[in-house]
Short mmCIF file of C-alpha atoms in Angstrom, two decimals:
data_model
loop_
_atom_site.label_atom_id
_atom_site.label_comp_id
_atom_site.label_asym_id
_atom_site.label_seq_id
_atom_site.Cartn_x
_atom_site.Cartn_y
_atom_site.Cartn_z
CA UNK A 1 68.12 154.11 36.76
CA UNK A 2 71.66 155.55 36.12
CA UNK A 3 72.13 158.59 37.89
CA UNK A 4 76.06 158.21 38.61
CA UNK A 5 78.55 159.05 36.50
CA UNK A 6 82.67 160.32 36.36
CA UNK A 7 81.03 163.50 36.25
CA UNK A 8 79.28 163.38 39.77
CA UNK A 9 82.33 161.89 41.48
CA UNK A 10 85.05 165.33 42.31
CA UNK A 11 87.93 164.69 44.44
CA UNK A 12 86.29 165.29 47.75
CA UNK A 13 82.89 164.41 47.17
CA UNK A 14 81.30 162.45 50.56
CA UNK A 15 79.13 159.24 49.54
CA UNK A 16 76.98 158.15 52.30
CA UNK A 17 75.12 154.49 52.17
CA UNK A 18 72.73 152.84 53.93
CA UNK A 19 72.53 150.59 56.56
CA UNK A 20 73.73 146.78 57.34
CA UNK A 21 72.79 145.11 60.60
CA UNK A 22 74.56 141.96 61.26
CA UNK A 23 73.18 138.50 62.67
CA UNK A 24 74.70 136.21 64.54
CA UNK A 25 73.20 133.83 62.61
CA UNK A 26 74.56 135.55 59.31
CA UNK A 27 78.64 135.60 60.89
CA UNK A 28 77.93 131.68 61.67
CA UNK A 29 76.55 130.94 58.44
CA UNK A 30 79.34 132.69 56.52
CA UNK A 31 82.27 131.66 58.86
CA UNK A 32 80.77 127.88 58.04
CA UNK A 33 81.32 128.27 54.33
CA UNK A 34 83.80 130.60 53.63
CA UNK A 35 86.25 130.84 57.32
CA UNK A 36 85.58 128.26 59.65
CA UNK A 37 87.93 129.61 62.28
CA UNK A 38 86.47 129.09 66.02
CA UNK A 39 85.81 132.56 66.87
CA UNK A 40 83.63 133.43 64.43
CA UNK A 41 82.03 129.96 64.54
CA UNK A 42 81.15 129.07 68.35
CA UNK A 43 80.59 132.16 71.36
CA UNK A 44 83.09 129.84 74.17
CA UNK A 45 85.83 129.85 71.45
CA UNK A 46 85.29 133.12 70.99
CA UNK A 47 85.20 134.27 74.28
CA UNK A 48 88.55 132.96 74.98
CA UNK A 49 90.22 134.54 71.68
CA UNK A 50 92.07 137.73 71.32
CA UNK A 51 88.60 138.79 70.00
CA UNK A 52 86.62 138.04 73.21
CA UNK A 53 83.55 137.00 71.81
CA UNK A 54 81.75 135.97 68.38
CA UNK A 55 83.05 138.61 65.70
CA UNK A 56 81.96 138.26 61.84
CA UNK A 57 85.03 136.82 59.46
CA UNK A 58 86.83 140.34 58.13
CA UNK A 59 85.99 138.12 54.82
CA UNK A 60 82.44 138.58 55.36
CA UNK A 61 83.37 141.97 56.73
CA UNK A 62 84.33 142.48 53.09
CA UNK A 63 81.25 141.13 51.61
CA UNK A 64 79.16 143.41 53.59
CA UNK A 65 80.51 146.28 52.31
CA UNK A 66 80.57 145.01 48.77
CA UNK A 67 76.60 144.55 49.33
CA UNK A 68 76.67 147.75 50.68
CA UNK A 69 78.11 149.27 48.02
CA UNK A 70 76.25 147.27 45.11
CA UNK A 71 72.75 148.55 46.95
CA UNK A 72 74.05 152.74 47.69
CA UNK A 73 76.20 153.33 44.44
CA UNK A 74 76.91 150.30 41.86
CA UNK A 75 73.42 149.80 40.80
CA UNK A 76 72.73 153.22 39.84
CA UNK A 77 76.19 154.32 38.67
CA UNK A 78 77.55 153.93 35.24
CA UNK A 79 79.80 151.42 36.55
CA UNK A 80 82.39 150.64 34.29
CA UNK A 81 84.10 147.63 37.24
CA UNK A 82 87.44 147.93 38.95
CA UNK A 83 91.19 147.09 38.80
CA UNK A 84 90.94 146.24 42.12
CA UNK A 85 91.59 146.91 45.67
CA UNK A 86 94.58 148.63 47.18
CA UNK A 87 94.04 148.72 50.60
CA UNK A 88 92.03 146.48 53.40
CA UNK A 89 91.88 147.64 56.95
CA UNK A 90 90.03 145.60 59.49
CA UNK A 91 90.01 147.79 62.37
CA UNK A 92 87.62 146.34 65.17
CA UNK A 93 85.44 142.97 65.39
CA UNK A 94 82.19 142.97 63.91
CA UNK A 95 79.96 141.90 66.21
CA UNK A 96 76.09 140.25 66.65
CA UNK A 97 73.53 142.77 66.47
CA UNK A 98 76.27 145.75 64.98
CA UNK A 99 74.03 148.25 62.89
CA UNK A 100 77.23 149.20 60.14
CA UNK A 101 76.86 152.33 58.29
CA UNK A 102 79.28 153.49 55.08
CA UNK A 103 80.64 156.39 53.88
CA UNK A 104 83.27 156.73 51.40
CA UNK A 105 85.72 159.84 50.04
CA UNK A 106 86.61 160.42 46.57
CA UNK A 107 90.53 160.82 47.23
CA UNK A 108 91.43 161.11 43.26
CA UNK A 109 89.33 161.32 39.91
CA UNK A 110 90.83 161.01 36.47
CA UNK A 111 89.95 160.43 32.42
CA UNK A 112 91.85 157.90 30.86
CA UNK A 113 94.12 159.14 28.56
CA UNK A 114 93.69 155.61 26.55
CA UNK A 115 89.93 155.42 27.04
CA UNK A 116 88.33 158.89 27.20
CA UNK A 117 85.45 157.35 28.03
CA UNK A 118 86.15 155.94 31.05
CA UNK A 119 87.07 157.80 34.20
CA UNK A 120 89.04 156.36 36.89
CA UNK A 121 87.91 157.38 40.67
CA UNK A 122 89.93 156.58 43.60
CA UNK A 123 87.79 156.01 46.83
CA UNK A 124 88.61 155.50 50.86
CA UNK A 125 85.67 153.87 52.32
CA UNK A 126 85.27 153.32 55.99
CA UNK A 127 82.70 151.08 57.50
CA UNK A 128 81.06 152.09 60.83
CA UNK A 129 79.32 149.80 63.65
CA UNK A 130 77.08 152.30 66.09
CA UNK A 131 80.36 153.57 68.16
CA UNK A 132 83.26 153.25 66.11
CA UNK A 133 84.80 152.52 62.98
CA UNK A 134 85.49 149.02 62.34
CA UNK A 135 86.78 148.73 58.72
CA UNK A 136 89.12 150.45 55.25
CA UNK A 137 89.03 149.92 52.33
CA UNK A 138 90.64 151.96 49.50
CA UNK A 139 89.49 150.98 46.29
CA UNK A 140 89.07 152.29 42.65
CA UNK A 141 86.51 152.32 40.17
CA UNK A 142 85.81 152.67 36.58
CA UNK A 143 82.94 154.81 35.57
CA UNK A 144 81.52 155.90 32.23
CA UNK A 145 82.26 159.87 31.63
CA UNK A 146 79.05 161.10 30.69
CA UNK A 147 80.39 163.49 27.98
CA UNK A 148 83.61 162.63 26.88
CA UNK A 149 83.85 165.52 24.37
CA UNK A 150 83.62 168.23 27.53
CA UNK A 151 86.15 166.48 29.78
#
């Protein structure tokens, strides 16, 4: 069900999702595939990086969030995509076990003057693990305005 639109995304509004717990398993899995450097690939490697000890790929730090966000927001918004991504921040390791958390700030929220449509919502999300945050990203998204006529 759609239940997001422009309209319910003001400059300030606070959007909280759920919650991510990472696996070892998962950070060894994905550093296989996608970033097969040794410390996110084997715990003695690990232990004697600048990391000290077995931290996720800020890659798969990345697609963690983007999950995140698909499952608290994209599926039920009137998503519309996204130029892109401005900013990436990884701040701390991930680690085995971390329980991540997500909230993210509206920091700008416009109509298109080309597409009236279409509204154009700047947002700075910041990815938690249980003690501190570990990751930025400041992104922006297209979303359907819900009635065009009023904006």
């Amino acid at each position: 069900m759609i239940d997001v639109y422009f309209e319910n995304l003001p400059v300030g509004h606070v959007i909280e999702l759920g919650q991510h717990r990472v696996t070892r398993e998962a950070i060894i899995e994905f550093a296989t595939e996608f970033d097969p450097q040794p410390h996110h690939l084997d715990e003695e490697a690990a232990n004697a990086s600048i990391l000290k000890g077995l931290s996720a790929s800020g890659w798969h730090t990345c697609a963690i969030m983007m999950r995140m966000l698909c499952d608290g927001l994209v599926h039920r918004a009137a998503s519309m995509g996204s130029p892109g991504i401005d900013e990436v921040r990884w701040m701390k390791p991930v680690r085995p076990d971390d329980l991540l958390t997500m909230r993210g700030v509206v920091k700008s929220a416009r109509v298109s003057k080309s597409k009236p449509d279409m509204g154009i919502v700047d947002i700075e999300w910041s990815l938690f693990n249980e003690r501190e945050q570990v990751a930025l990203m400041r992104a922006t998204g297209l979303y359907q305005v819900k009635n065009p006529e009023a904006a």
